[in-house]
Amino acid sequence: MDMKDIIKQVNYYSQEAKKRELTAEEKIERERFRKLYLEQFRGQVRGHLENVKIVGEETGKDKLI
């Protein structure tokens, strides 16, 4: 599922929760979308961190983490 779609659903359930009490099914769905969001967010951050290179001050050579 696309991150935009996940965010849209998370926002939808957040807005609905402000208006009224969510049903049990809606609460389950909200939690599912929250978990999907966190999984994808962590994956994106992990992907960025895996591509970070540190340049050593002494040698000037690239080092992969």
C-alpha positions in Angstrom: 0.0 0.0 0.0 1.3 3.5 -0.9 2.4 5.7 2.0 0.0 8.5 0.8 -3.0 6.1 1.2 -1.9 4.9 4.6 -1.5 8.5 5.8 -5.0 9.3 4.4 -6.5 6.5 6.3 -4.7 7.4 9.6 -5.9 11.0 9.2 -9.4 9.8 8.5 -9.7 7.7 11.6 -8.1 10.5 13.7 -10.7 13.0 12.5 -13.5 10.6 13.1 -12.3 9.8 16.6 -12.5 13.5 17.4 -16.1 13.7 16.2 -17.4 10.5 17.7 -16.5 7.2 19.4 -15.0 4.8 16.9 -16.6 1.3 16.6 -14.5 -1.7 17.6 -13.9 -2.5 14.0 -12.8 1.1 13.2 -10.4 1.0 16.2 -8.8 -2.2 14.8 -8.5 -0.7 11.4 -7.0 2.5 12.8 -4.4 0.4 14.7 -3.6 -1.6 11.5 -3.0 1.6 9.5 -0.8 3.1 12.3 1.3 -0.1 12.3 1.6 0.0 8.5 2.7 3.7 8.7 5.3 3.0 11.3 6.7 0.0 9.4 7.0 2.0 6.2 8.5 5.0 8.0 11.1 2.9 9.7 11.9 1.2 6.5 12.5 4.5 4.7 14.7 5.8 7.5 16.6 2.5 7.6 17.1 2.7 3.8 18.5 6.3 4.2 20.8 5.3 7.0 22.2 2.3 5.1 23.4 4.7 2.4 25.1 7.1 4.7 28.9 7.4 4.3 31.2 8.7 6.9 34.3 10.4 5.7 37.2 9.8 8.1 39.0 13.0 9.1 42.5 11.4 9.2 42.4 9.4 5.9 39.7 11.2 3.9 38.5 7.8 2.8 34.8 6.9 2.7 33.6 4.4 5.2 30.3 2.6 5.0 28.4 2.1 8.2 
